[in-house]
Every structure is written in C-alpha cells, then in structure tokens.
Short mmCIF file of C-alpha atoms (C1' of nucleotides) in Angstrom, two decimals:
data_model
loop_
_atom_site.label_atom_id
_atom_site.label_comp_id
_atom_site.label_asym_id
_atom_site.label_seq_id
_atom_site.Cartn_x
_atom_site.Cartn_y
_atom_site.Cartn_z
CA UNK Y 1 -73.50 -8.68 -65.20
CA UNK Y 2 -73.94 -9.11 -61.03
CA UNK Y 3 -71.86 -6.91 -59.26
CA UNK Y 4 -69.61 -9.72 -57.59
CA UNK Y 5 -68.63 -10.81 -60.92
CA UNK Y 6 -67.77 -7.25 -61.77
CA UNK Y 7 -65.85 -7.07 -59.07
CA UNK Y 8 -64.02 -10.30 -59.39
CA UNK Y 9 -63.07 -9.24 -63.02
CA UNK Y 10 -61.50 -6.16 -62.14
CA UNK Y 11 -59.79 -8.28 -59.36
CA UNK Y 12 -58.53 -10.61 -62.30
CA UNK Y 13 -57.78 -7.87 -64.62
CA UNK Y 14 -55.66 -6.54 -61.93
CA UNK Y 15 -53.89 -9.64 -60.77
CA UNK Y 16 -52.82 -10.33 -64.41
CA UNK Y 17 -52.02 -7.32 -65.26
CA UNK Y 18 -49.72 -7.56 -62.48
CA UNK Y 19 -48.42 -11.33 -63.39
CA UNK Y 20 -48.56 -10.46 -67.53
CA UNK Y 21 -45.87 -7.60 -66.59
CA UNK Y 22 -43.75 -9.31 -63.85
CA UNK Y 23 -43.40 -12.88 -66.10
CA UNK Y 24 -44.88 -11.79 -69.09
CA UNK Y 25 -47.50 -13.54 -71.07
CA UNK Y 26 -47.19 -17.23 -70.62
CA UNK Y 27 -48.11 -17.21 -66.41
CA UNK Y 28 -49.98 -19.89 -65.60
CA UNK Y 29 -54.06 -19.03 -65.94
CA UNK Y 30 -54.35 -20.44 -62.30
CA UNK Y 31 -51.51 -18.38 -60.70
CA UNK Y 32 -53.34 -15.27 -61.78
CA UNK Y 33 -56.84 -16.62 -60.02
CA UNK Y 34 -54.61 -17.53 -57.08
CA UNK Y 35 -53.46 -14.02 -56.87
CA UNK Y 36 -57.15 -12.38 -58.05
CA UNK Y 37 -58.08 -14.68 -54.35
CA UNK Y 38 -60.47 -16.26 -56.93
CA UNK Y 39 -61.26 -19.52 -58.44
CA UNK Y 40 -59.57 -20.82 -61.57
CA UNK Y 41 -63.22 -21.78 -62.40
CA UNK Y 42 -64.18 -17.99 -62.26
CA UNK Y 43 -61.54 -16.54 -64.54
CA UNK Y 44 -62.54 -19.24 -67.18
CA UNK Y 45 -66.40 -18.20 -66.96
CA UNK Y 46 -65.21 -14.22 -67.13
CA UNK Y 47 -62.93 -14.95 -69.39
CA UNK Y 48 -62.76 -18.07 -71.39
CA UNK Y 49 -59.18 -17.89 -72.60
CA UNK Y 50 -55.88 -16.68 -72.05
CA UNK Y 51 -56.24 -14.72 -75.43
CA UNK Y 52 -59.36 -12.62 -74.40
CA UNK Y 53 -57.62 -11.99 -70.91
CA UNK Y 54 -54.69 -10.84 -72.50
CA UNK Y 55 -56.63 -8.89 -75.04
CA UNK Y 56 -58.33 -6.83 -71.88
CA UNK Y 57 -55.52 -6.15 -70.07
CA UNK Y 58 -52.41 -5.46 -72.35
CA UNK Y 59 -53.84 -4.44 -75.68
CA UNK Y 60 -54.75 -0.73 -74.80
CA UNK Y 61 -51.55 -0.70 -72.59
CA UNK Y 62 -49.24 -2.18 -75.41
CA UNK Y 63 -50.78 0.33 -77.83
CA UNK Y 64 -50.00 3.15 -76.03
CA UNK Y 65 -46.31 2.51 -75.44
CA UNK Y 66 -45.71 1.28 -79.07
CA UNK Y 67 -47.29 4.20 -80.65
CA UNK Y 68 -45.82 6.65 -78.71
CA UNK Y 69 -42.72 5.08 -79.45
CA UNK Y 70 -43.52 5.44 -82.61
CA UNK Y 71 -44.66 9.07 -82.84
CA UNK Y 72 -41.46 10.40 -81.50
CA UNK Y 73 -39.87 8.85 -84.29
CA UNK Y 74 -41.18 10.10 -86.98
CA UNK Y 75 -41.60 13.61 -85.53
CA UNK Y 76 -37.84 13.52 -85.19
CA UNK Y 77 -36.02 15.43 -87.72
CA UNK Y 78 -33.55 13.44 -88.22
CA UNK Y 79 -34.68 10.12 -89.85
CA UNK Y 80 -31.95 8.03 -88.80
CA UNK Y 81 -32.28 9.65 -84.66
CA UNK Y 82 -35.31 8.64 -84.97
CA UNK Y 83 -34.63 5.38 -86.48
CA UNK Y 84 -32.35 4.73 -84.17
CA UNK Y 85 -34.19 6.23 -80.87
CA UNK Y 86 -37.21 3.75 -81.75
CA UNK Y 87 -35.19 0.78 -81.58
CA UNK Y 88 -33.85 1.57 -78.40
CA UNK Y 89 -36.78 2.42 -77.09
CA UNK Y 90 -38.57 -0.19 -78.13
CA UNK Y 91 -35.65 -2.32 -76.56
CA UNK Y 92 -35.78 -0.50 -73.16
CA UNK Y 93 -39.77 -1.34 -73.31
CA UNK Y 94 -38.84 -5.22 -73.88
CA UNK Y 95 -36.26 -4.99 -70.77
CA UNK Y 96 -38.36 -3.83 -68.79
CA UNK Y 97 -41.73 -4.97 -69.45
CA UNK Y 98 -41.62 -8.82 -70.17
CA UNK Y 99 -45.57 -8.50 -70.96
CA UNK Y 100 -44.43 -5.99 -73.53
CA UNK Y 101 -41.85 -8.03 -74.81
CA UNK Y 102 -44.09 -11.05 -75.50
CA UNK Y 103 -46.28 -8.51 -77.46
CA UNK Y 104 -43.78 -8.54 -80.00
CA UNK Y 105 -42.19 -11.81 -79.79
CA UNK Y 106 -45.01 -14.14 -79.52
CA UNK Y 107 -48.20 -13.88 -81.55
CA UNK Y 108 -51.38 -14.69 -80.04
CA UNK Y 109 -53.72 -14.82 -82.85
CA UNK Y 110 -57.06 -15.13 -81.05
CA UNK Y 111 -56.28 -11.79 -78.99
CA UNK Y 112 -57.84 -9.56 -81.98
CA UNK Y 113 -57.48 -6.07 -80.48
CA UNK Y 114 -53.76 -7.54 -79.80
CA UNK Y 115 -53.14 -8.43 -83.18
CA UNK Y 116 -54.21 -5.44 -84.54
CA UNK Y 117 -52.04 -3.66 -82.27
CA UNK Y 118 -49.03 -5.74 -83.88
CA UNK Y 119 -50.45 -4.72 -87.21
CA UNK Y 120 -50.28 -1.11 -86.23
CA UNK Y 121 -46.87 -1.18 -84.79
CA UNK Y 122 -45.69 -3.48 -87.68
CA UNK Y 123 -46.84 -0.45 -90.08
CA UNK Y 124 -45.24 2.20 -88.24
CA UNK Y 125 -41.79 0.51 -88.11
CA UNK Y 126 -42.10 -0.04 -92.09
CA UNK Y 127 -43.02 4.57 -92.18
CA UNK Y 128 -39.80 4.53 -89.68
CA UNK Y 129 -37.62 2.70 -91.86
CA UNK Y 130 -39.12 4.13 -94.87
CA UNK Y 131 -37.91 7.57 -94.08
CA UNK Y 132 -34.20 6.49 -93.17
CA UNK Y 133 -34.27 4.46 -95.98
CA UNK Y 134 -35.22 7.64 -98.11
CA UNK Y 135 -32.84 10.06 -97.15
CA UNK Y 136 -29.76 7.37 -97.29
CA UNK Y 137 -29.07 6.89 -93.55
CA UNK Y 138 -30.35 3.59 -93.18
CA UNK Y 139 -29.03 0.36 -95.39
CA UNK Y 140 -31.32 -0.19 -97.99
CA UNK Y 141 -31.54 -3.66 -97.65
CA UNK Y 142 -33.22 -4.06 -93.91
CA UNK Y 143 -36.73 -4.27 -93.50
CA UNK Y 144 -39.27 -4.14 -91.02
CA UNK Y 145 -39.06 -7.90 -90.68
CA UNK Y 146 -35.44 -7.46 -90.25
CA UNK Y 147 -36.33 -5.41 -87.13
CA UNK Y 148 -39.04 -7.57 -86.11
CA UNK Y 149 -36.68 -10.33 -86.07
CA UNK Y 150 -34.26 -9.00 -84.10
CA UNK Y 151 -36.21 -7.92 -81.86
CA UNK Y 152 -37.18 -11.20 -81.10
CA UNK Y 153 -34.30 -12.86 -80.54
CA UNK Y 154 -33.20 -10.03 -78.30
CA UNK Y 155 -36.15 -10.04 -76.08
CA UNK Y 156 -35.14 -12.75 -73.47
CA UNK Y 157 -32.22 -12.07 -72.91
CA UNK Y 158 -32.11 -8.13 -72.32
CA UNK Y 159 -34.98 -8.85 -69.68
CA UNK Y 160 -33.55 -11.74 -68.06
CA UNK Y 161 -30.13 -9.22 -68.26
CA UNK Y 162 -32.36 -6.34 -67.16
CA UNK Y 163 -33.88 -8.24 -64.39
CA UNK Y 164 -30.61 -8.60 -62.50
CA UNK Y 165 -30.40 -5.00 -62.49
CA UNK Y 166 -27.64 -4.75 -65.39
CA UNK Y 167 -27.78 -2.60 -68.94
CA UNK Y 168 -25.70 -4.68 -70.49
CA UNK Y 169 -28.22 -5.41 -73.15
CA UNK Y 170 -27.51 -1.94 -74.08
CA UNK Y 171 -24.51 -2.99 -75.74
CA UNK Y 172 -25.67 -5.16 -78.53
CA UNK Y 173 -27.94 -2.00 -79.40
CA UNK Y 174 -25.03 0.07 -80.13
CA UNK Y 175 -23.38 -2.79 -82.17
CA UNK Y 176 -26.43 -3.29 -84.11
CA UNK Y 177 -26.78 0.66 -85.00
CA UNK Y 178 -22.58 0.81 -85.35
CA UNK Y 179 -22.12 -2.46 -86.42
CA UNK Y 180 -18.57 -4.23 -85.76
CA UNK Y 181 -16.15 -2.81 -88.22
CA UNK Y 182 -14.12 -0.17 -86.15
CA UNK Y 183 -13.52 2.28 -89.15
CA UNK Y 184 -17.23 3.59 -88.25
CA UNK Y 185 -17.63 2.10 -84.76
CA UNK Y 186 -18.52 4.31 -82.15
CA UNK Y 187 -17.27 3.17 -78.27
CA UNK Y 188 -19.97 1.83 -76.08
CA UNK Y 189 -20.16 3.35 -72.68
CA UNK Y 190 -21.79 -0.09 -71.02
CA UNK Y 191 -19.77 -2.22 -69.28
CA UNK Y 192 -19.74 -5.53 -70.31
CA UNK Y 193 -21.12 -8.19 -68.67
CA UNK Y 194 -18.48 -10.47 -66.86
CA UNK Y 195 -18.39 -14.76 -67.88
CA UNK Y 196 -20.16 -15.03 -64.60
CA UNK Y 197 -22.60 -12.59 -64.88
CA UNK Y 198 -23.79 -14.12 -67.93
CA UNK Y 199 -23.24 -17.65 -66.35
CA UNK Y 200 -25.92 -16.92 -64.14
CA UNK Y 201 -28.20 -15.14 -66.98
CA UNK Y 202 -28.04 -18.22 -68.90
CA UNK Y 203 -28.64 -20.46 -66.19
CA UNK Y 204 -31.63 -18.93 -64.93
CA UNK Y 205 -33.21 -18.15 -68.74
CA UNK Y 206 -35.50 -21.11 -68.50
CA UNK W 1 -21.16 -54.07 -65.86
CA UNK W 2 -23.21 -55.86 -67.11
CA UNK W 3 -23.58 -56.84 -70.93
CA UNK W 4 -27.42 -56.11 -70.89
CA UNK W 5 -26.74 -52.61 -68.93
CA UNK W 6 -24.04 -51.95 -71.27
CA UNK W 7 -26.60 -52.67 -73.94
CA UNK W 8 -28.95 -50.44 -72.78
CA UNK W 9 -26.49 -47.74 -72.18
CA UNK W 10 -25.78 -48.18 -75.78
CA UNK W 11 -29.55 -47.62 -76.58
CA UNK W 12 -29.96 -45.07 -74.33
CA UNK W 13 -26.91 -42.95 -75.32
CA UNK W 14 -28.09 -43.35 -79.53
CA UNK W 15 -31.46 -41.83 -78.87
CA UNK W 16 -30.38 -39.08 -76.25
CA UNK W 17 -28.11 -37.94 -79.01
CA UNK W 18 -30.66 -38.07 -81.35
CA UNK W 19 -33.30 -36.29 -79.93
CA UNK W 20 -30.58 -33.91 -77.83
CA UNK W 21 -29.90 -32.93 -81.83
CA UNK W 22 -33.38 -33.03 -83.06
CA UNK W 23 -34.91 -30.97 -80.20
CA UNK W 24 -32.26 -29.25 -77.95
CA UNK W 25 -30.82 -30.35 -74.61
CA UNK W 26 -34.41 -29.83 -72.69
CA UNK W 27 -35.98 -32.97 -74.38
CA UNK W 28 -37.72 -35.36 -71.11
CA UNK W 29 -35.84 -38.06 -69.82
CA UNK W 30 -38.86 -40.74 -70.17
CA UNK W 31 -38.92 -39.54 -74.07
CA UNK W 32 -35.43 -40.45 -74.49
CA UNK W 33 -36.07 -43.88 -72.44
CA UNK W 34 -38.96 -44.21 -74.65
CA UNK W 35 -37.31 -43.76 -77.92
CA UNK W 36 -34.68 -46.18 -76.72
CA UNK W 37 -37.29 -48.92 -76.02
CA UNK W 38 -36.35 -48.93 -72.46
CA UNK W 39 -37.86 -47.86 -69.04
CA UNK W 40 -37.53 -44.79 -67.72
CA UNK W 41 -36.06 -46.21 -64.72
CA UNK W 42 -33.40 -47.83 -66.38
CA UNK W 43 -31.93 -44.43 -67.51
CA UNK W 44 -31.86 -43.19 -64.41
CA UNK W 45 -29.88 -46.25 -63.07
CA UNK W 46 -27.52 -45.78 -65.99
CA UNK W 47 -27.17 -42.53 -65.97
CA UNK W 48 -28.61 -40.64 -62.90
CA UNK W 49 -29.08 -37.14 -64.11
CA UNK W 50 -29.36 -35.37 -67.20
CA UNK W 51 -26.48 -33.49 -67.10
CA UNK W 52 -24.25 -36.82 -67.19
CA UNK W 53 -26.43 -37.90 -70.17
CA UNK W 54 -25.53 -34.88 -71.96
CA UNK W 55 -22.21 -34.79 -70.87
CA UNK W 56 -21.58 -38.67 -72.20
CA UNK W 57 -23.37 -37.79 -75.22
CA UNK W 58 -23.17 -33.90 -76.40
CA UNK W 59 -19.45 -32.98 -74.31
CA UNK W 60 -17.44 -34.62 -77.21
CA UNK W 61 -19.13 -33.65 -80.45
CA UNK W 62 -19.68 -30.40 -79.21
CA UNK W 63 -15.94 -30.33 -78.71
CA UNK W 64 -14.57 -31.52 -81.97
CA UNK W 65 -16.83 -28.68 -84.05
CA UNK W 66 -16.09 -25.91 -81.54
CA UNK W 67 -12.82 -26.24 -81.80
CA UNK W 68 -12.43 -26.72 -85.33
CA UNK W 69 -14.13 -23.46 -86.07
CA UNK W 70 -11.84 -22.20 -83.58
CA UNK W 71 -8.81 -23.87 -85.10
CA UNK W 72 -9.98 -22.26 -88.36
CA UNK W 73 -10.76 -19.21 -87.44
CA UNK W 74 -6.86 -18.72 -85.96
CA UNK W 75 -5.26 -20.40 -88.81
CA UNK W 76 -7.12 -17.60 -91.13
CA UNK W 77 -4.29 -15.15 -92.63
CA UNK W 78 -6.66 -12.29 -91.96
CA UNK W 79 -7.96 -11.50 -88.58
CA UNK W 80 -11.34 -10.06 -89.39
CA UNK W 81 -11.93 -12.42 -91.99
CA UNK W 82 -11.40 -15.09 -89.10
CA UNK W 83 -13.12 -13.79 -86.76
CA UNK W 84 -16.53 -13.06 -88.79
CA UNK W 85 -16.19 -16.70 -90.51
CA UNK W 86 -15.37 -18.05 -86.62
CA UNK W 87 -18.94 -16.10 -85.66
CA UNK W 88 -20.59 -17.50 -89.18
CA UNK W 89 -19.34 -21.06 -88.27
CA UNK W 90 -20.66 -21.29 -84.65
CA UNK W 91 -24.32 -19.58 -85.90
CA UNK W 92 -24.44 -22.16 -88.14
CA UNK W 93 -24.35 -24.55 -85.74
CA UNK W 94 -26.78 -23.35 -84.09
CA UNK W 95 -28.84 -22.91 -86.31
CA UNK W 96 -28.58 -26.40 -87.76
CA UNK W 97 -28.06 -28.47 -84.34
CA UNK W 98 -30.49 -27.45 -81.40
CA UNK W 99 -28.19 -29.53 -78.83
CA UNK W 100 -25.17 -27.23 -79.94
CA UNK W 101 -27.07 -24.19 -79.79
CA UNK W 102 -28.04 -25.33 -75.92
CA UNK W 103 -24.32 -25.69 -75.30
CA UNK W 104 -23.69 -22.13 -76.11
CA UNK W 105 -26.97 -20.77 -74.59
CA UNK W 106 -27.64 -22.71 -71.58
CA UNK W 107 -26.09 -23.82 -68.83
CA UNK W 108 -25.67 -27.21 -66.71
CA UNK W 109 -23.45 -27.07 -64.41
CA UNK W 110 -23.43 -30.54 -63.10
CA UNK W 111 -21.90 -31.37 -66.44
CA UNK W 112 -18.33 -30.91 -65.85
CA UNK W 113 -17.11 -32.12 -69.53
CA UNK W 114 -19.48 -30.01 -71.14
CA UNK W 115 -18.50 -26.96 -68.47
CA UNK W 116 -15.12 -27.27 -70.03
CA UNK W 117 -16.19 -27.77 -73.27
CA UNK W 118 -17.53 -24.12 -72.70
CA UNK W 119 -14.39 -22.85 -70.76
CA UNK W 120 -12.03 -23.61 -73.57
CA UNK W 121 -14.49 -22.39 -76.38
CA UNK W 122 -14.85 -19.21 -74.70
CA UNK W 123 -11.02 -18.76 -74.26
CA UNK W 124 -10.16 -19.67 -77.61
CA UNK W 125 -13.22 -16.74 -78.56
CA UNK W 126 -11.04 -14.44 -76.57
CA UNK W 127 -7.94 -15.24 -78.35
CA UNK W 128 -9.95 -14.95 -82.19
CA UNK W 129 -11.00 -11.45 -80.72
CA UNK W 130 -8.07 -10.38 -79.43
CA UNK W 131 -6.31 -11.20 -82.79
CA UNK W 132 -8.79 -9.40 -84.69
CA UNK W 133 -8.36 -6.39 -81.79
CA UNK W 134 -4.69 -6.31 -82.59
CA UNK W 135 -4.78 -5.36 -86.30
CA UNK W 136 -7.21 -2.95 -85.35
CA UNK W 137 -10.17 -4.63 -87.35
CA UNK W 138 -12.52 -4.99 -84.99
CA UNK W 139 -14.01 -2.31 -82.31
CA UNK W 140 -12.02 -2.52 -79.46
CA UNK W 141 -15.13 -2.33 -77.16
CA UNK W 142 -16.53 -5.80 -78.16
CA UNK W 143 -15.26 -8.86 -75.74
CA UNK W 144 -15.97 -12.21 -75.49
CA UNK W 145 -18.97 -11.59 -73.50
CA UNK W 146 -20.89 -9.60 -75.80
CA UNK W 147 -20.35 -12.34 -78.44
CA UNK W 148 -22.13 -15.01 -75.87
CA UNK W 149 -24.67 -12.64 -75.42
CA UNK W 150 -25.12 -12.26 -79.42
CA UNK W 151 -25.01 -16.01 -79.77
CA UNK W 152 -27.17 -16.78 -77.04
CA UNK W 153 -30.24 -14.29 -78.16
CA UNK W 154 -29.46 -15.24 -81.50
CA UNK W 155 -29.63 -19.24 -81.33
CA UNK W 156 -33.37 -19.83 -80.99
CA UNK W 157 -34.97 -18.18 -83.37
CA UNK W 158 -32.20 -18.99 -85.75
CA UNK W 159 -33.27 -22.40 -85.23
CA UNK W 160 -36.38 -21.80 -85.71
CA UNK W 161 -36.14 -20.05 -88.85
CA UNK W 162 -33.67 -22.77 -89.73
CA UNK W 163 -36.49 -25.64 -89.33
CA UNK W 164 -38.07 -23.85 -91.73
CA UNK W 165 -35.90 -24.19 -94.21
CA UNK W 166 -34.93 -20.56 -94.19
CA UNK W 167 -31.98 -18.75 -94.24
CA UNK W 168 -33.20 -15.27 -92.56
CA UNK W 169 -31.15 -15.84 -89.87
CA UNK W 170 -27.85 -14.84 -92.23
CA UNK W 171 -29.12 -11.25 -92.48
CA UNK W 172 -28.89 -11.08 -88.75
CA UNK W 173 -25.36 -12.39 -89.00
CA UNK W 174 -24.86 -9.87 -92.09
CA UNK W 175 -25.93 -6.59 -90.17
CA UNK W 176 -24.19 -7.47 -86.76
CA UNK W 177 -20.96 -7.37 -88.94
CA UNK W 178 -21.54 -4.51 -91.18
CA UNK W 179 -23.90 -2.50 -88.93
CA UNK W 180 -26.69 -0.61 -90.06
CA UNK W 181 -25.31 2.75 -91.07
CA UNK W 182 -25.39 2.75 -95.08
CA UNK W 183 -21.95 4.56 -95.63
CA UNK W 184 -20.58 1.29 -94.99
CA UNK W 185 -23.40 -1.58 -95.47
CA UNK W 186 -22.31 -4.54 -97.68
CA UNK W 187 -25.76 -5.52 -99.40
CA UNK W 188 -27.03 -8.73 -98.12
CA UNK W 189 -28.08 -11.48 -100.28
CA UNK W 190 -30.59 -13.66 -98.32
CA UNK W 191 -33.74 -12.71 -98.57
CA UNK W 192 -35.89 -11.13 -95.66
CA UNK W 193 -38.55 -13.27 -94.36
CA UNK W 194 -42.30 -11.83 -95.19
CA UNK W 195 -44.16 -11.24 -92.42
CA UNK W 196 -46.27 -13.78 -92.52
CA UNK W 197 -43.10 -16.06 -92.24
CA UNK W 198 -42.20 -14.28 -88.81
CA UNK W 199 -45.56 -14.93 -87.87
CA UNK W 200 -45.73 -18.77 -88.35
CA UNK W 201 -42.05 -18.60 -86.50
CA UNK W 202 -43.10 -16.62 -83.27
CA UNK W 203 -46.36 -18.52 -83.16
CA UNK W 204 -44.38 -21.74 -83.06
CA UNK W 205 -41.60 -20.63 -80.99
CA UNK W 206 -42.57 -22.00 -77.63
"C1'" DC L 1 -88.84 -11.29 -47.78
"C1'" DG L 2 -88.99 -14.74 -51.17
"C1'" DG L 3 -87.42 -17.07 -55.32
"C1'" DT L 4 -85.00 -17.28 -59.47
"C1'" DA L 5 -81.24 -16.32 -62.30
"C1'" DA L 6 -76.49 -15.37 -62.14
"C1'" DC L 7 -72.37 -16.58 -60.38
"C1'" DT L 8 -68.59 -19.14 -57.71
"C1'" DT L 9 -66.39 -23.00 -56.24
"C1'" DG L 10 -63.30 -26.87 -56.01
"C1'" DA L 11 -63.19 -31.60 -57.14
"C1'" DC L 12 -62.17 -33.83 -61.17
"C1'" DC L 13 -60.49 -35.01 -66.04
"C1'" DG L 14 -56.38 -36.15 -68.86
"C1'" DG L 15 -52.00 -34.84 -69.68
"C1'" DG L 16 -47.20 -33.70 -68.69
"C1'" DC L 17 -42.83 -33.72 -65.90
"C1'" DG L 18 -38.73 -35.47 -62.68
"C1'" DG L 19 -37.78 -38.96 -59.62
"C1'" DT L 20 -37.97 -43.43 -56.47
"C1'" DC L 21 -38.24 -48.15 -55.32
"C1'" DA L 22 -40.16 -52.89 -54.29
"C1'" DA L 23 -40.80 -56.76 -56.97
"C1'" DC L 24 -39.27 -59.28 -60.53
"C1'" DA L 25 -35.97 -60.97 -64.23
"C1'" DT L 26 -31.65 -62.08 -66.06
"C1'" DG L 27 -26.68 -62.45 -66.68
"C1'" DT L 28 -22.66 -64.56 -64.68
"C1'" DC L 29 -19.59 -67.29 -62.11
"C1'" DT L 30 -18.54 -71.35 -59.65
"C1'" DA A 1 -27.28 -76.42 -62.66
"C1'" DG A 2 -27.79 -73.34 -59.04
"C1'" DA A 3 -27.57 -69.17 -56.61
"C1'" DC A 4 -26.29 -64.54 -56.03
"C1'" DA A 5 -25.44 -60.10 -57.79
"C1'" DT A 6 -26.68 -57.09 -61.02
"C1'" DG A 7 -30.27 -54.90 -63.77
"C1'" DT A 8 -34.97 -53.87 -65.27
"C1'" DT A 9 -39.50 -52.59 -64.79
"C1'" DG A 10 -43.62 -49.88 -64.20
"C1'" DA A 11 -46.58 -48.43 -60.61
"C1'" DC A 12 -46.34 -44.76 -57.71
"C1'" DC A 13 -45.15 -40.08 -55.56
"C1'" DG A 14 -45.83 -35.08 -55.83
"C1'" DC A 15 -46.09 -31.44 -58.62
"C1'" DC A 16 -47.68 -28.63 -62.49
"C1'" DC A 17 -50.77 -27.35 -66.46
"C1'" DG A 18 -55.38 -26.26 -69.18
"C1'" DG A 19 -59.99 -27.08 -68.89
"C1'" DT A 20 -65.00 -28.65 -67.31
"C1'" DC A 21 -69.03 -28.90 -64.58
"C1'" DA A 22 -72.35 -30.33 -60.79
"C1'" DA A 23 -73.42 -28.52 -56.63
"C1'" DG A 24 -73.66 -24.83 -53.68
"C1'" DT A 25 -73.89 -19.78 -52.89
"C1'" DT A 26 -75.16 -15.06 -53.62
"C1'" DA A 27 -77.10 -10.99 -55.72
"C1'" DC A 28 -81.03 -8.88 -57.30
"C1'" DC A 29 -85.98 -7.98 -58.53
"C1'" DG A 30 -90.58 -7.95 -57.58
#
DNA sequence: CGGTAACTTGACCGGGCGGTCAACATGTCT
DNA sequence: AGACATGTTGACCGCCCGGTCAAGTTACCG
C-alpha cells in the first residue's frame, strides 16, 4: 500500500469514527469522505463497503466496552447487582454512544469481526442472566433475547433523550428492574420528562 | 368543488389510509398518489401537505380506538387492572396498526386534529394513572410521561415483531408490569423469540 | 531522473424524495 | 353549444443516496 493511501485511510478511519459515534452507524458513506477531505471514490477503493468500514473502526472499540461491561458483572458478588449494573451500563453506553447503540440494535451481517462481537456479548448476557437466574434473583422466565429486545427498542429514544442533555431514560431502567407494582417498587430519583420535553424528542426522532 | 376533485379526493384519501396503516405515517406522497392512480400533483392540490392528509385520514380513527381503550380502561372496577389492560390495549395497537403507532410516537404538528387527538389521549392517560395512583396500585413515581416514553420505544419493534407474526412483544408488556425481581414475577406465557428471530427483526428494522 | 504501477478524483449512473407550475383537459353553468 | 373556471398532469427543480469508472495524478523503484 502507497503511503498517500495509508494516509487517507487513517484520515477515513478517523472521520468515521467520528460520524459512526456522533449519528451512529447509518451516516451517509459520502459525508464521512466529505469530512476525511477525500473523495467518495477513495473510501470505496479503501474500503469497499460500509460493513468493512464499520468492521475497522467500531469492532475493537465495541468489544472493549461490551466486555468490560460484562466482566464487572460477573465479578460482582451479587448476581442480581451485577445483573442489574450491566443493564444499566449497557444502557448508559447506548445513550451515549449512538455507534454503540446500533451495535446492538442493528445487525450488519457482512461486518464479521462485528458479528462476532455480537456473538460474544450475546453469550455473556446469557452467563449474566444465568447466574441471577441460579441463585433466584432474577425471573426465571427472561432470557437473553428478552434483554436483547429491550434493548432495542430502548436505544433511540434514550439517545435522542440523552442528546438533549436529559437522564430521563434513566427512568424506564428502574421500572424495568422494579417493575410497576408499588408493593416492591422502589422511587426513582429522575425527574420526569415534561409533555414538551418529549414533544420535542419525538419530533426530532427521525 | 368539483365532482372529479371530489373523486380524486376520494381515491386519494382510500389509499393514504391504506398504506398510512400498512406502513406507518412516513409512507411518500407520490406512493400514495400512485396507489390511488392519480398524479402526484393532484394530491398536493387536494391536499397540500402531509400533515392535512393524515389529519383527514388517521385524526378520526385514531380517535375512536384511543378513546375507547380509554373509556374502558376508566369504566374497569379495578384500577390496576385498568390501567395495565389500558397499556395492553394501546400496545396492541401499535403493534397491529403502524399509522397508530406513529400517532403515539411521532409528531406533526401541522396536524391540528391529530395534535388533539394526542392532547386528549394523553389527559385521559393521566386520569387512568391517577386512578390507579389513588388506590395505591401503582408506583407513585410513574406519570404520564414515562408511559409515552414506554410506548414510544416500544412501538417499532413491536411492529416489527408483530409483522412477523409474533407475539414477543407481550413479554415486554409482561415484565414492564411485573418487573424483573422474582419475589413477585407472574410467569409469562409467550414465548421468547430465538435469536435468530431477533436477528431477522433488527436486520429488517430500517 | 524517468517510467510504471498505485492511487485519487469527480463526473456520471439510476434511484429516491418533496415540491412547483405551465400546458392541457374537463366539468359546469348559462 | 360555448366558454370560463376548475382540475389534472407530468416534466422539471434541487437535493440526497449508493455505487462505478475513465482520466488524471502521484508515489516509488531502479
């Protein structure tokens, strides 16, 4: 490889790495050359696809985060803290990274080193909920998929929520964990989000 | 007005609602115009905007089945039974009807039938809440708000899952009532998705 | 200091969208 | 029947996307 295209892909790596965190995964392929101050044509001959440009930039990152979120888990002693702490964690990550939120919520299955990242994570949460499972503090009936699923669907909305500066997001955390029955609730300390404030969430969530 | 324009209007109106139902409020303007049979520029004679599309053809339908499961839920003898068939009802909707879920989770405010449409849902969710507050069956922390916020992450990928034929999205429903903690977990009966099933739905999740 | 291989570029393809408007067609009313 | 108002149409605007590729440029090696 010439040096100037060694250069220009570290330029691109750097530019999406940027965009991938900032708008998370689905910026356009010719924003990122725009913002490399390179030619769309060049990130498709470095590159070729969105996949393998996502697989460079945010698998290692991704893995990192999730595992370590994942460690601390399962070196709590308390299976149901750590339960419970990798959820929210794994929440704060998807408020606050929308590149890392896309990890989970969108599948790219040509980004290999991504998917096996997924894989990974996927098999931790299962040795997560395994162990609160086992010593009774976690329903017996939710799954891994369970969590995958709601992390999903609560992806968008705690970053567009965390992108106007708010925690509010926070709050469907500690119903999920409490659930909505007030015999075992515990009180949230979050303020809830006023009609407007969430006027203006929904407005803007494209 | 003529009888031609009211024809088309007719047209028009029959397959906005239809593909406002089939594929949420964000469908294009020339595909509705198509499916009519008419030109593009037609519909925008008739009807200038989107939003007054919607409003002519979602604001009333959307209003008869909110309010119903509103009606219900406040006729219901017990307040937390009311209140978690009232949350039921609506996800059903939205699972089942991609234009209602849009009501709920998106916002247009040019459309000032469907505007109060949501106004008087969301005050007749503050009355269902405040009932159930009152006997003291449901956490005194939750408010309206953090129900639109539940609704609104929730509706997409329950209607994705729902065009699949599946269920899943009940468990969601199941665990945001009963919470996680076992002590007082009411076994759910829908089965989880696998994870290749969460796969297929992220993938195709736009 | 060549000359070749490696690389970059930007015009171009086909597709989408929302939106506008001059030219044409048609309903309606006398 | 005729003529005017009312409607319809589709080409066109500007913008975006992903993606390709011939022509031009640049790095590198001998």
């Amino acid at each position: 490889m010439r040096a100037d295209a060694q250069r220009n892909a570290v330029k691109l790596r750097e530019a999406a790495a940027d965009l991938f965190q900032e708008r998370g995964l689905q910026v356009s392929l010719k924003e990122i050359a725009r913002r490399a101050g390179v030619s769309h044509g060049t990130l498709y001959n470095l590159f070729g696809s969105r996949e393998a440009l996502i697989d460079e930039v945010i698998a290692d990152l991704a893995a990192t985060r999730l595992s370590a979120a994942a460690a601390r888990a399962l070196a709590s002693e308390d299976a149901w803290a750590g339960f419970a702490g990798y959820l929210t964690e794994v929440c704060e990550l998807q408020a606050t990274d929308p590149a890392l939120g896309d990890v989970l919520t969108r599948r790219f299955p040509d980004a290999s080193r991504l998917m096996a990242v997924c894989d990974n994570s996927y098999a931790a949460t299962e040795a997560i909920i395994a162990r609160a499972h086992q010593d009774g503090s976690l329903r017996p009936d939710f799954t891994a998929s369970d969590l995958l699923f709601f992390l999903a669907s609560h992806a968008p909305l705690a970053r567009a929520t965390a992108a106007t500066g708010s925690d509010a997001w926070r709050r469907q955390i500690t119903f999920m964990l409490d659930g909505l029955r007030a015999p075992t609730a515990v009180m949230v300390e979050v303020a809830a989000l006023s009609p407007e404030e969430i006027n203006r969430l929904l407005i803007q969530e494209s």
